[in-house]
Amino acid sequence: MSRSVLYDEPGPKTLRRERIASIVVAVLLLALGAYLLAGMINRGLFDDRWLVFIDPPKGQTAFDVWTALLRGLRATLTAAVVAAPTAFIAAFILTTLRASGSSWVGRPVVVLIEFLRGMPVLLMMFFGLLALGLSAFWAVVFGLVLYNAAVMAEILRAGLAALPKGQVEAGTAIGLTRWQTLRIIQFPQVIRLMLPSLISQLVVLLKDSSLGFIVGYPELLRTMQLNYSFFGDRYRFPLFIVVLLIYLIVNLTLSRLAVALQRRTSGIA
Amino acid sequence: MLAVIESLPAYLAGFQMTLYLTVVSGILSLLLGTLLAAARVSPLRSLRSVSTFAVELGRNTPLTLVFVFFVFILPGVGIILPLGTLPAIIALTVYTSAFVCEAVRSGINSVGIGQAEAARAIGLGSIGTLRLIVLPQALRTVVPPLISVLIALAKNTSVASGFAVVELTATGRALARDYPADVIWMLLGVAAFYLLITIPAGYAASRIERRVVFSR
């Protein structure tokens, strides 16, 4: 790590002292970790309960457990995959209306965006479920689309604001209409500029799809719960750890992608 | 519409719980998040890596999963928390701290290294540099994103409604059940109470941001 603004470039003596302190802290942290681990072993968290993934009880096979979990993951991803493009298209429409230049259209759109951004996703899912009578799946998608459309519209607006003014002026100068300028000149640049933010928002969307657990959509978390209700409470911990790892793998892959893209685009600009 | 006014006491009770969760876990996660950020910019490599690990874990785990851990998994392991607000506050604090840490860290990183060099050049010591030059600038840049984190926290308290806490969203759900004819109005009522928190906070954030901008 490069030296930060917080302290001076250390000399050889300080470096040595820092290294010793770092090792001491590391040892202390390892001791704490070992203590926690010992406690977990004492509670029997690392006994044969992990066999649920290899040779589960109650006449089930490992295949059954894994397909159940993968089906849960697929349900989670399906909600996200349906919601993400829809939200993106909606965000486009909102941004276009907002940039249309007519305050009769722009104002209500701004109010709508602020309204949607200020509300919990879960409440929108309940709205879909209770007020509109949607199925659990569509209620999840409904909430995800509304909220993320508003957030992505904000991202696109920030991108439009970040473009140099000359871009629009050039479009107007060669006789393009406002819509043509947006479509041909502004949006292609904005999307490239804002791709990292849009992908980070995808991570948020994917994380929010776990709210389906609360509205009764059988996604990954619900599958986990069904599994430990079936196999027994001692299997809660191993199932939880595996589900956590699945989420981390998917989300970290997406986050890394966002960072890599950011590096590439900032290299160009 | 009348039913909304009729059930105002229920709304207020739910609103109070939402505010309580927001304020308590907001304060706790500001503390924990600042500690994490301090660890993340410290000169000790081991502290840095532990903090980085914790923040990455927190940012990539869904809040619902954090709730599930404290409400369903820990008791399964034999650590039983009292049901109700305590697990909710712990889960919200753990989750939000990671985002607070990121906001604080990027605030510190946003201060140019030339600022510290200039401070040293005019003879300020390390404490003077921090107190007079670095922290005032870092704090300014940190406040608007911190407010956004807290707004997100206020909205995230709704997840607690799935785990036996009766806050605004849970109230809305119950009211929707009790007044089947006015479901839309009931839920819009809940929305209005959320906007009561998020809109002024967002307004404050953008005002502060505008006032701070000149310093850059």
GROMACS .gro file of C-alpha atoms in nm:
model
  485
    1MET     CA    1   0.000   0.000   0.000
    2SER     CA    2   0.130   0.342  -0.087
    3ARG     CA    3   0.192   0.571   0.204
    4SER     CA    4  -0.115   0.769   0.292
    5VAL     CA    5  -0.165   1.129   0.380
    6LEU     CA    6  -0.190   1.034   0.746
    7TYR     CA    7   0.173   0.978   0.834
    8ASP     CA    8   0.528   1.036   0.714
    9GLU     CA    9   0.734   0.802   0.508
   10PRO     CA   10   0.877   0.576   0.780
   11GLY     CA   11   1.247   0.536   0.835
   12PRO     CA   12   1.421   0.203   0.889
   13LYS     CA   13   1.365   0.215   1.267
   14THR     CA   14   0.992   0.286   1.234
   15LEU     CA   15   0.960   0.019   0.969
   16ARG     CA   16   1.111  -0.234   1.208
   17ARG     CA   17   0.885  -0.120   1.489
   18GLU     CA   18   0.581  -0.136   1.261
   19ARG     CA   19   0.672  -0.485   1.153
   20ILE     CA   20   0.708  -0.606   1.513
   21ALA     CA   21   0.378  -0.441   1.614
   22SER     CA   22   0.211  -0.594   1.310
   23ILE     CA   23   0.333  -0.940   1.406
   24VAL     CA   24   0.220  -0.892   1.767
   25VAL     CA   25  -0.126  -0.787   1.649
   26ALA     CA   26  -0.137  -1.081   1.408
   27VAL     CA   27  -0.050  -1.323   1.689
   28LEU     CA   28  -0.319  -1.171   1.912
   29LEU     CA   29  -0.578  -1.196   1.634
   30LEU     CA   30  -0.477  -1.554   1.558
   31ALA     CA   31  -0.510  -1.638   1.927
   32LEU     CA   32  -0.859  -1.488   1.927
   33GLY     CA   33  -0.944  -1.685   1.614
   34ALA     CA   34  -0.810  -2.006   1.768
   35TYR     CA   35  -1.013  -1.940   2.083
   36LEU     CA   36  -1.333  -1.893   1.878
   37LEU     CA   37  -1.252  -2.200   1.670
   38ALA     CA   38  -1.195  -2.407   1.986
   39GLY     CA   39  -1.529  -2.288   2.116
   40MET     CA   40  -1.692  -2.392   1.790
   41ILE     CA   41  -1.528  -2.735   1.801
   42ASN     CA   42  -1.643  -2.776   2.162
   43ARG     CA   43  -1.997  -2.705   2.049
   44GLY     CA   44  -1.952  -2.982   1.795
   45LEU     CA   45  -1.973  -2.759   1.490
   46PHE     CA   46  -1.713  -2.957   1.301
   47ASP     CA   47  -1.839  -3.308   1.368
   48ASP     CA   48  -2.017  -3.533   1.123
   49ARG     CA   49  -2.287  -3.275   1.052
   50TRP     CA   50  -2.086  -3.162   0.750
   51LEU     CA   51  -2.157  -3.502   0.599
   52VAL     CA   52  -2.490  -3.352   0.493
   53PHE     CA   53  -2.311  -3.242   0.177
   54ILE     CA   54  -2.161  -3.584   0.105
   55ASP     CA   55  -2.381  -3.847   0.264
   56PRO     CA   56  -2.695  -3.686   0.410
   57PRO     CA   57  -2.928  -3.871   0.650
   58LYS     CA   58  -3.297  -3.956   0.606
   59GLY     CA   59  -3.251  -4.150   0.285
   60GLN     CA   60  -3.142  -3.846   0.084
   61THR     CA   61  -2.841  -3.836  -0.140
   62ALA     CA   62  -2.578  -3.565  -0.165
   63PHE     CA   63  -2.713  -3.504  -0.513
   64ASP     CA   64  -3.054  -3.413  -0.366
   65VAL     CA   65  -2.903  -3.158  -0.127
   66TRP     CA   66  -2.689  -2.993  -0.391
   67THR     CA   67  -2.963  -2.981  -0.655
   68ALA     CA   68  -3.195  -2.826  -0.396
   69LEU     CA   69  -2.938  -2.556  -0.318
   70LEU     CA   70  -2.864  -2.498  -0.685
   71ARG     CA   71  -3.234  -2.471  -0.756
   72GLY     CA   72  -3.249  -2.206  -0.482
   73LEU     CA   73  -2.958  -2.024  -0.642
   74ARG     CA   74  -3.129  -2.048  -0.978
   75ALA     CA   75  -3.445  -1.894  -0.832
   76THR     CA   76  -3.237  -1.609  -0.685
   77LEU     CA   77  -3.058  -1.553  -1.015
   78THR     CA   78  -3.381  -1.576  -1.216
   79ALA     CA   79  -3.536  -1.293  -1.017
   80ALA     CA   80  -3.220  -1.087  -1.064
   81VAL     CA   81  -3.187  -1.171  -1.434
   82VAL     CA   82  -3.548  -1.074  -1.504
   83ALA     CA   83  -3.532  -0.761  -1.289
   84ALA     CA   84  -3.195  -0.617  -1.396
   85PRO     CA   85  -3.261  -0.556  -1.771
   86THR     CA   86  -3.615  -0.440  -1.700
   87ALA     CA   87  -3.489  -0.193  -1.443
   88PHE     CA   88  -3.224  -0.075  -1.685
   89ILE     CA   89  -3.477  -0.012  -1.962
   90ALA     CA   90  -3.708   0.165  -1.719
   91ALA     CA   91  -3.415   0.378  -1.602
   92PHE     CA   92  -3.350   0.470  -1.964
   93ILE     CA   93  -3.705   0.579  -2.019
   94LEU     CA   94  -3.706   0.780  -1.695
   95THR     CA   95  -3.379   0.951  -1.785
   96THR     CA   96  -3.498   1.029  -2.137
   97LEU     CA   97  -3.820   1.181  -2.004
   98ARG     CA   98  -3.625   1.376  -1.747
   99ALA     CA   99  -3.387   1.510  -2.009
  100SER     CA  100  -3.670   1.592  -2.250
  101GLY     CA  101  -3.649   1.957  -2.156
  102SER     CA  102  -4.017   1.995  -2.080
  103SER     CA  103  -4.076   2.064  -1.713
  104TRP     CA  104  -4.428   1.922  -1.752
  105VAL     CA  105  -4.267   1.583  -1.804
  106GLY     CA  106  -3.942   1.630  -1.617
  107ARG     CA  107  -4.083   1.743  -1.282
  108PRO     CA  108  -4.318   1.446  -1.225
  109VAL     CA  109  -4.035   1.211  -1.326
  110VAL     CA  110  -3.803   1.370  -1.070
  111VAL     CA  111  -4.071   1.337  -0.803
  112LEU     CA  112  -4.129   0.974  -0.901
  113ILE     CA  113  -3.756   0.894  -0.885
  114GLU     CA  114  -3.719   1.061  -0.545
  115PHE     CA  115  -4.026   0.879  -0.418
  116LEU     CA  116  -3.898   0.539  -0.530
  117ARG     CA  117  -3.544   0.599  -0.406
  118GLY     CA  118  -3.666   0.696  -0.063
  119MET     CA  119  -3.847   0.373   0.005
  120PRO     CA  120  -3.733   0.031   0.122
  121VAL     CA  121  -3.729  -0.236  -0.148
  122LEU     CA  122  -3.908  -0.470   0.088
  123LEU     CA  123  -4.203  -0.232   0.117
  124MET     CA  124  -4.236  -0.226  -0.263
  125MET     CA  125  -4.231  -0.604  -0.269
  126PHE     CA  126  -4.512  -0.608  -0.014
  127PHE     CA  127  -4.695  -0.355  -0.226
  128GLY     CA  128  -4.673  -0.590  -0.521
  129LEU     CA  129  -4.771  -0.886  -0.308
  130LEU     CA  130  -5.058  -0.736  -0.105
  131ALA     CA  131  -5.189  -0.444  -0.306
  132LEU     CA  132  -5.144  -0.573  -0.660
  133GLY     CA  133  -5.194  -0.940  -0.575
  134LEU     CA  134  -4.881  -1.052  -0.761
  135SER     CA  135  -4.724  -1.392  -0.703
  136ALA     CA  136  -4.418  -1.402  -0.477
  137PHE     CA  137  -4.182  -1.416  -0.774
  138TRP     CA  138  -4.338  -1.119  -0.951
  139ALA     CA  139  -4.360  -0.926  -0.625
  140VAL     CA  140  -3.983  -0.969  -0.584
  141VAL     CA  141  -3.922  -0.863  -0.944
  142PHE     CA  142  -4.165  -0.570  -0.906
  143GLY     CA  143  -3.980  -0.435  -0.601
  144LEU     CA  144  -3.638  -0.486  -0.756
  145VAL     CA  145  -3.738  -0.319  -1.085
  146LEU     CA  146  -3.899  -0.011  -0.932
  147TYR     CA  147  -3.621   0.060  -0.686
  148ASN     CA  148  -3.330  -0.012  -0.917
  149ALA     CA  149  -3.487   0.176  -1.207
  150ALA     CA  150  -3.488   0.487  -0.985
  151VAL     CA  151  -3.131   0.433  -0.868
  152MET     CA  152  -3.002   0.357  -1.218
  153ALA     CA  153  -3.183   0.666  -1.350
  154GLU     CA  154  -2.984   0.867  -1.095
  155ILE     CA  155  -2.663   0.702  -1.214
  156LEU     CA  156  -2.745   0.784  -1.578
  157ARG     CA  157  -2.831   1.142  -1.484
  158ALA     CA  158  -2.497   1.178  -1.307
  159GLY     CA  159  -2.333   1.042  -1.623
  160LEU     CA  160  -2.515   1.293  -1.842
  161ALA     CA  161  -2.408   1.573  -1.610
  162ALA     CA  162  -2.047   1.454  -1.624
  163LEU     CA  163  -2.024   1.472  -2.004
  164PRO     CA  164  -1.862   1.786  -2.146
  165LYS     CA  165  -2.120   2.041  -2.261
  166GLY     CA  166  -1.966   2.053  -2.608
  167GLN     CA  167  -2.105   1.707  -2.683
  168VAL     CA  168  -2.466   1.827  -2.672
  169GLU     CA  169  -2.381   2.151  -2.846
  170ALA     CA  170  -2.212   1.959  -3.125
  171GLY     CA  171  -2.522   1.744  -3.164
  172THR     CA  172  -2.746   2.050  -3.181
  173ALA     CA  173  -2.508   2.219  -3.421
  174ILE     CA  174  -2.529   1.941  -3.678
  175GLY     CA  175  -2.908   1.954  -3.657
  176LEU     CA  176  -2.987   1.651  -3.442
  177THR     CA  177  -3.302   1.662  -3.234
  178ARG     CA  178  -3.282   1.633  -2.859
  179TRP     CA  179  -3.374   1.265  -2.870
  180GLN     CA  180  -3.120   1.193  -3.145
  181THR     CA  181  -2.849   1.372  -2.947
  182LEU     CA  182  -2.932   1.161  -2.645
  183ARG     CA  183  -2.941   0.837  -2.839
  184ILE     CA  184  -2.647   0.884  -3.073
  185ILE     CA  185  -2.411   1.104  -2.873
  186GLN     CA  186  -2.483   1.107  -2.502
  187PHE     CA  187  -2.603   0.761  -2.399
  188PRO     CA  188  -2.320   0.564  -2.564
  189GLN     CA  189  -2.068   0.772  -2.372
  190VAL     CA  190  -2.267   0.771  -2.049
  191ILE     CA  191  -2.299   0.394  -2.046
  192ARG     CA  192  -1.927   0.349  -2.093
  193LEU     CA  193  -1.857   0.608  -1.825
  194MET     CA  194  -2.104   0.466  -1.575
  195LEU     CA  195  -2.058   0.095  -1.641
  196PRO     CA  196  -1.872   0.035  -1.311
  197SER     CA  197  -2.148   0.206  -1.108
  198LEU     CA  198  -2.414   0.014  -1.299
  199ILE     CA  199  -2.242  -0.316  -1.223
  200SER     CA  200  -2.205  -0.226  -0.855
  201GLN     CA  201  -2.578  -0.162  -0.861
  202LEU     CA  202  -2.623  -0.513  -1.001
  203VAL     CA  203  -2.451  -0.648  -0.690
  204VAL     CA  204  -2.698  -0.450  -0.478
  205LEU     CA  205  -2.986  -0.587  -0.686
  206LEU     CA  206  -2.864  -0.942  -0.643
  207LYS     CA  207  -2.826  -0.892  -0.269
  208ASP     CA  208  -3.174  -0.744  -0.248
  209SER     CA  209  -3.323  -1.045  -0.423
  210SER     CA  210  -3.261  -1.228  -0.093
  211LEU     CA  211  -3.551  -1.024   0.045
  212GLY     CA  212  -3.763  -1.282  -0.136
  213PHE     CA  213  -3.702  -1.487   0.177
  214ILE     CA  214  -3.935  -1.253   0.365
  215VAL     CA  215  -4.211  -1.229   0.104
  216GLY     CA  216  -4.221  -1.607   0.060
  217TYR     CA  217  -4.032  -1.655  -0.266
  218PRO     CA  218  -3.845  -1.990  -0.253
  219GLU     CA  219  -3.495  -1.855  -0.325
  220LEU     CA  220  -3.158  -1.963  -0.191
  221LEU     CA  221  -3.215  -1.865   0.173
  222ARG     CA  222  -3.558  -2.024   0.184
  223THR     CA  223  -3.412  -2.341   0.033
  224MET     CA  224  -3.150  -2.342   0.306
  225GLN     CA  225  -3.420  -2.309   0.569
  226LEU     CA  226  -3.629  -2.586   0.416
  227ASN     CA  227  -3.324  -2.811   0.415
  228TYR     CA  228  -3.237  -2.762   0.778
  229SER     CA  229  -3.599  -2.797   0.881
  230PHE     CA  230  -3.597  -3.131   0.704
  231PHE     CA  231  -3.259  -3.262   0.818
  232GLY     CA  232  -3.270  -3.117   1.169
  233ASP     CA  233  -3.136  -2.814   1.353
  234ARG     CA  234  -2.781  -2.938   1.384
  235TYR     CA  235  -2.744  -2.890   1.010
  236ARG     CA  236  -2.821  -2.518   1.029
  237PHE     CA  237  -2.457  -2.413   1.058
  238PRO     CA  238  -2.304  -2.610   0.767
  239LEU     CA  239  -2.590  -2.518   0.535
  240PHE     CA  240  -2.558  -2.152   0.631
  241ILE     CA  241  -2.183  -2.152   0.564
  242VAL     CA  242  -2.232  -2.302   0.219
  243VAL     CA  243  -2.506  -2.054   0.127
  244LEU     CA  244  -2.286  -1.767   0.251
  245LEU     CA  245  -2.002  -1.894   0.030
  246ILE     CA  246  -2.232  -1.917  -0.273
  247TYR     CA  247  -2.340  -1.555  -0.225
  248LEU     CA  248  -1.983  -1.440  -0.171
  249ILE     CA  249  -1.858  -1.615  -0.486
  250VAL     CA  250  -2.130  -1.464  -0.706
  251ASN     CA  251  -2.108  -1.113  -0.558
  252LEU     CA  252  -1.730  -1.094  -0.542
  253THR     CA  253  -1.708  -1.202  -0.906
  254LEU     CA  254  -1.942  -0.918  -1.003
  255SER     CA  255  -1.757  -0.667  -0.781
  256ARG     CA  256  -1.422  -0.766  -0.930
  257LEU     CA  257  -1.569  -0.719  -1.276
  258ALA     CA  258  -1.679  -0.367  -1.179
  259VAL     CA  259  -1.332  -0.281  -1.048
  260ALA     CA  260  -1.162  -0.425  -1.356
  261LEU     CA  261  -1.393  -0.225  -1.585
  262GLN     CA  262  -1.332   0.089  -1.383
  263ARG     CA  263  -0.958   0.042  -1.431
  264ARG     CA  264  -1.002  -0.007  -1.803
  265THR     CA  265  -1.232   0.290  -1.858
  266SER     CA  266  -1.026   0.524  -1.639
  267GLY     CA  267  -0.726   0.415  -1.841
  268ILE     CA  268  -0.898   0.538  -2.158
  269ALA     CA  269  -1.030   0.866  -2.023
  270MET     CA  270  -5.824   0.700   0.318
  271LEU     CA  271  -6.016   0.736   0.643
  272ALA     CA  272  -5.870   0.406   0.761
  273VAL     CA  273  -5.522   0.555   0.732
  274ILE     CA  274  -5.613   0.836   0.971
  275GLU     CA  275  -5.788   0.586   1.194
  276SER     CA  276  -5.474   0.377   1.227
  277LEU     CA  277  -5.241   0.669   1.288
  278PRO     CA  278  -5.147   0.542   1.638
  279ALA     CA  279  -5.029   0.212   1.488
  280TYR     CA  280  -4.824   0.400   1.229
  281LEU     CA  281  -4.666   0.616   1.495
  282ALA     CA  282  -4.571   0.313   1.704
  283GLY     CA  283  -4.412   0.151   1.400
  284PHE     CA  284  -4.241   0.476   1.305
  285GLN     CA  285  -4.100   0.502   1.655
  286MET     CA  286  -3.953   0.154   1.629
  287THR     CA  287  -3.803   0.229   1.287
  288LEU     CA  288  -3.649   0.548   1.425
  289TYR     CA  289  -3.519   0.362   1.729
  290LEU     CA  290  -3.354   0.092   1.517
  291THR     CA  291  -3.208   0.355   1.283
  292VAL     CA  292  -3.067   0.576   1.557
  293VAL     CA  293  -2.924   0.300   1.777
  294SER     CA  294  -2.767   0.095   1.499
  295GLY     CA  295  -2.667   0.418   1.323
  296ILE     CA  296  -2.462   0.534   1.622
  297LEU     CA  297  -2.315   0.189   1.681
  298SER     CA  298  -2.218   0.140   1.318
  299LEU     CA  299  -2.063   0.488   1.300
  300LEU     CA  300  -1.841   0.386   1.592
  301LEU     CA  301  -1.759   0.039   1.462
  302GLY     CA  302  -1.717   0.161   1.104
  303THR     CA  303  -1.476   0.437   1.209
  304LEU     CA  304  -1.275   0.181   1.408
  305LEU     CA  305  -1.264  -0.044   1.102
  306ALA     CA  306  -1.156   0.250   0.885
  307ALA     CA  307  -0.884   0.339   1.134
  308ALA     CA  308  -0.761  -0.019   1.119
  309ARG     CA  309  -0.775  -0.008   0.741
  310VAL     CA  310  -0.546   0.293   0.708
  311SER     CA  311  -0.317   0.194   0.996
  312PRO     CA  312   0.050   0.122   0.927
  313LEU     CA  313   0.013  -0.232   1.063
  314ARG     CA  314  -0.032  -0.476   0.781
  315SER     CA  315  -0.211  -0.740   0.992
  316LEU     CA  316  -0.473  -0.491   1.114
  317ARG     CA  317  -0.523  -0.370   0.759
  318SER     CA  318  -0.584  -0.714   0.617
  319VAL     CA  319  -0.826  -0.818   0.892
  320SER     CA  320  -1.026  -0.499   0.841
  321THR     CA  321  -1.026  -0.541   0.463
  322PHE     CA  322  -1.151  -0.895   0.500
  323ALA     CA  323  -1.430  -0.788   0.737
  324VAL     CA  324  -1.542  -0.506   0.508
  325GLU     CA  325  -1.544  -0.719   0.193
  326LEU     CA  326  -1.741  -0.986   0.379
  327GLY     CA  327  -1.993  -0.730   0.502
  328ARG     CA  328  -2.037  -0.558   0.167
  329ASN     CA  329  -2.095  -0.876  -0.031
  330THR     CA  330  -2.334  -1.051   0.206
  331PRO     CA  331  -2.706  -0.976   0.174
  332LEU     CA  332  -2.855  -0.812   0.482
  333THR     CA  333  -3.119  -1.084   0.498
  334LEU     CA  334  -2.842  -1.341   0.534
  335VAL     CA  335  -2.690  -1.142   0.822
  336PHE     CA  336  -3.031  -1.136   0.989
  337VAL     CA  337  -3.074  -1.510   0.932
  338PHE     CA  338  -2.737  -1.567   1.097
  339PHE     CA  339  -2.823  -1.379   1.415
  340VAL     CA  340  -3.184  -1.496   1.438
  341PHE     CA  341  -3.170  -1.859   1.320
  342ILE     CA  342  -2.810  -1.981   1.302
  343LEU     CA  343  -2.657  -1.854   1.627
  344PRO     CA  344  -2.937  -2.005   1.839
  345GLY     CA  345  -2.884  -2.331   1.651
  346VAL     CA  346  -2.525  -2.320   1.772
  347GLY     CA  347  -2.637  -2.261   2.129
  348ILE     CA  348  -2.590  -1.885   2.152
  349ILE     CA  349  -2.938  -1.757   2.216
  350LEU     CA  350  -3.010  -1.387   2.179
  351PRO     CA  351  -3.339  -1.254   2.312
  352LEU     CA  352  -3.585  -1.236   2.023
  353GLY     CA  353  -3.683  -0.890   1.907
  354THR     CA  354  -3.479  -0.573   1.868
  355LEU     CA  355  -3.138  -0.694   1.990
  356PRO     CA  356  -3.058  -0.932   1.700
  357ALA     CA  357  -3.195  -0.670   1.460
  358ILE     CA  358  -2.968  -0.400   1.601
  359ILE     CA  359  -2.665  -0.630   1.591
  360ALA     CA  360  -2.736  -0.740   1.233
  361LEU     CA  361  -2.796  -0.383   1.110
  362THR     CA  362  -2.483  -0.259   1.289
  363VAL     CA  363  -2.259  -0.532   1.150
  364TYR     CA  364  -2.389  -0.476   0.799
  365THR     CA  365  -2.383  -0.096   0.802
  366SER     CA  366  -2.035  -0.072   0.960
  367ALA     CA  367  -1.877  -0.206   0.642
  368PHE     CA  368  -2.033   0.077   0.441
  369VAL     CA  369  -1.942   0.339   0.703
  370CYS     CA  370  -1.584   0.215   0.688
  371GLU     CA  371  -1.575   0.253   0.310
  372ALA     CA  372  -1.715   0.607   0.328
  373VAL     CA  373  -1.466   0.715   0.595
  374ARG     CA  374  -1.173   0.554   0.419
  375SER     CA  375  -1.250   0.717   0.085
  376GLY     CA  376  -1.287   1.049   0.269
  377ILE     CA  377  -0.939   1.014   0.411
  378ASN     CA  378  -0.799   0.904   0.076
  379SER     CA  379  -0.960   1.201  -0.098
  380VAL     CA  380  -0.726   1.441   0.083
  381GLY     CA  381  -0.435   1.495  -0.152
  382ILE     CA  382  -0.095   1.389  -0.030
  383GLY     CA  383   0.030   1.735  -0.122
  384GLN     CA  384  -0.179   1.874   0.164
  385ALA     CA  385   0.016   1.675   0.420
  386GLU     CA  386   0.343   1.760   0.250
  387ALA     CA  387   0.257   2.127   0.256
  388ALA     CA  388   0.165   2.103   0.626
  389ARG     CA  389   0.498   1.946   0.703
  390ALA     CA  390   0.679   2.200   0.491
  391ILE     CA  391   0.544   2.483   0.706
  392GLY     CA  392   0.662   2.296   1.015
  393LEU     CA  393   0.349   2.131   1.156
  394GLY     CA  394   0.402   1.812   1.354
  395SER     CA  395   0.208   1.495   1.284
  396ILE     CA  396  -0.072   1.580   1.529
  397GLY     CA  397  -0.097   1.933   1.397
  398THR     CA  398  -0.109   1.803   1.040
  399LEU     CA  399  -0.392   1.569   1.126
  400ARG     CA  400  -0.589   1.817   1.336
  401LEU     CA  401  -0.553   2.129   1.124
  402ILE     CA  402  -0.511   2.001   0.769
  403VAL     CA  403  -0.613   1.642   0.705
  404LEU     CA  404  -0.912   1.575   0.931
  405PRO     CA  405  -1.105   1.897   0.855
  406GLN     CA  406  -1.087   1.819   0.483
  407ALA     CA  407  -1.157   1.449   0.527
  408LEU     CA  408  -1.459   1.513   0.751
  409ARG     CA  409  -1.612   1.747   0.496
  410THR     CA  410  -1.595   1.495   0.215
  411VAL     CA  411  -1.710   1.217   0.444
  412VAL     CA  412  -2.035   1.371   0.564
  413PRO     CA  413  -2.250   1.347   0.247
  414PRO     CA  414  -2.169   0.980   0.176
  415LEU     CA  415  -2.216   0.901   0.545
  416ILE     CA  416  -2.564   1.052   0.529
  417SER     CA  417  -2.636   0.831   0.226
  418VAL     CA  418  -2.521   0.529   0.426
  419LEU     CA  419  -2.752   0.629   0.711
  420ILE     CA  420  -3.044   0.679   0.469
  421ALA     CA  421  -2.981   0.329   0.339
  422LEU     CA  422  -2.978   0.210   0.700
  423ALA     CA  423  -3.316   0.372   0.767
  424LYS     CA  424  -3.458   0.183   0.468
  425ASN     CA  425  -3.279  -0.137   0.565
  426THR     CA  426  -3.450  -0.145   0.905
  427SER     CA  427  -3.750  -0.273   0.706
  428VAL     CA  428  -3.575  -0.611   0.681
  429ALA     CA  429  -3.627  -0.648   1.056
  430SER     CA  430  -4.000  -0.681   0.982
  431GLY     CA  431  -3.925  -1.031   0.852
  432PHE     CA  432  -3.765  -1.125   1.183
  433ALA     CA  433  -4.025  -1.056   1.449
  434VAL     CA  434  -3.970  -0.682   1.491
  435VAL     CA  435  -4.282  -0.469   1.454
  436GLU     CA  436  -4.155  -0.156   1.282
  437LEU     CA  437  -4.310   0.045   0.999
  438THR     CA  438  -4.315  -0.224   0.730
  439ALA     CA  439  -4.449  -0.490   0.965
  440THR     CA  440  -4.713  -0.240   1.079
  441GLY     CA  441  -4.808  -0.179   0.718
  442ARG     CA  442  -4.839  -0.551   0.660
  443ALA     CA  443  -5.064  -0.595   0.961
  444LEU     CA  444  -5.277  -0.296   0.861
  445ALA     CA  445  -5.307  -0.430   0.506
  446ARG     CA  446  -5.440  -0.750   0.656
  447ASP     CA  447  -5.685  -0.568   0.883
  448TYR     CA  448  -5.821  -0.332   0.615
  449PRO     CA  449  -5.837  -0.545   0.300
  450ALA     CA  450  -6.030  -0.274   0.116
  451ASP     CA  451  -5.762  -0.010   0.170
  452VAL     CA  452  -5.441  -0.206   0.115
  453ILE     CA  453  -5.298   0.049  -0.129
  454TRP     CA  454  -5.366   0.343   0.102
  455MET     CA  455  -5.225   0.157   0.401
  456LEU     CA  456  -4.896   0.082   0.225
  457LEU     CA  457  -4.874   0.435   0.082
  458GLY     CA  458  -4.913   0.556   0.440
  459VAL     CA  459  -4.610   0.351   0.536
  460ALA     CA  460  -4.422   0.493   0.238
  461ALA     CA  461  -4.501   0.846   0.354
  462PHE     CA  462  -4.342   0.777   0.692
  463TYR     CA  463  -4.026   0.644   0.528
  464LEU     CA  464  -4.008   0.950   0.306
  465LEU     CA  465  -4.035   1.159   0.624
  466ILE     CA  466  -3.689   1.023   0.714
  467THR     CA  467  -3.522   0.980   0.377
  468ILE     CA  468  -3.621   1.298   0.189
  469PRO     CA  469  -3.502   1.552   0.451
  470ALA     CA  470  -3.184   1.352   0.505
  471GLY     CA  471  -3.115   1.339   0.132
  472TYR     CA  472  -3.184   1.713   0.106
  473ALA     CA  473  -2.940   1.779   0.391
  474ALA     CA  474  -2.677   1.563   0.224
  475SER     CA  475  -2.699   1.745  -0.107
  476ARG     CA  476  -2.693   2.085   0.066
  477ILE     CA  477  -2.383   1.996   0.264
  478GLU     CA  478  -2.226   1.856  -0.050
  479ARG     CA  479  -2.286   2.182  -0.233
  480ARG     CA  480  -2.144   2.388   0.052
  481VAL     CA  481  -1.835   2.170   0.076
  482VAL     CA  482  -1.761   2.167  -0.295
  483PHE     CA  483  -1.568   2.496  -0.293
  484SER     CA  484  -1.290   2.343  -0.087
  485ARG     CA  485  -1.187   2.116  -0.371
   0.00000   0.00000   0.00000
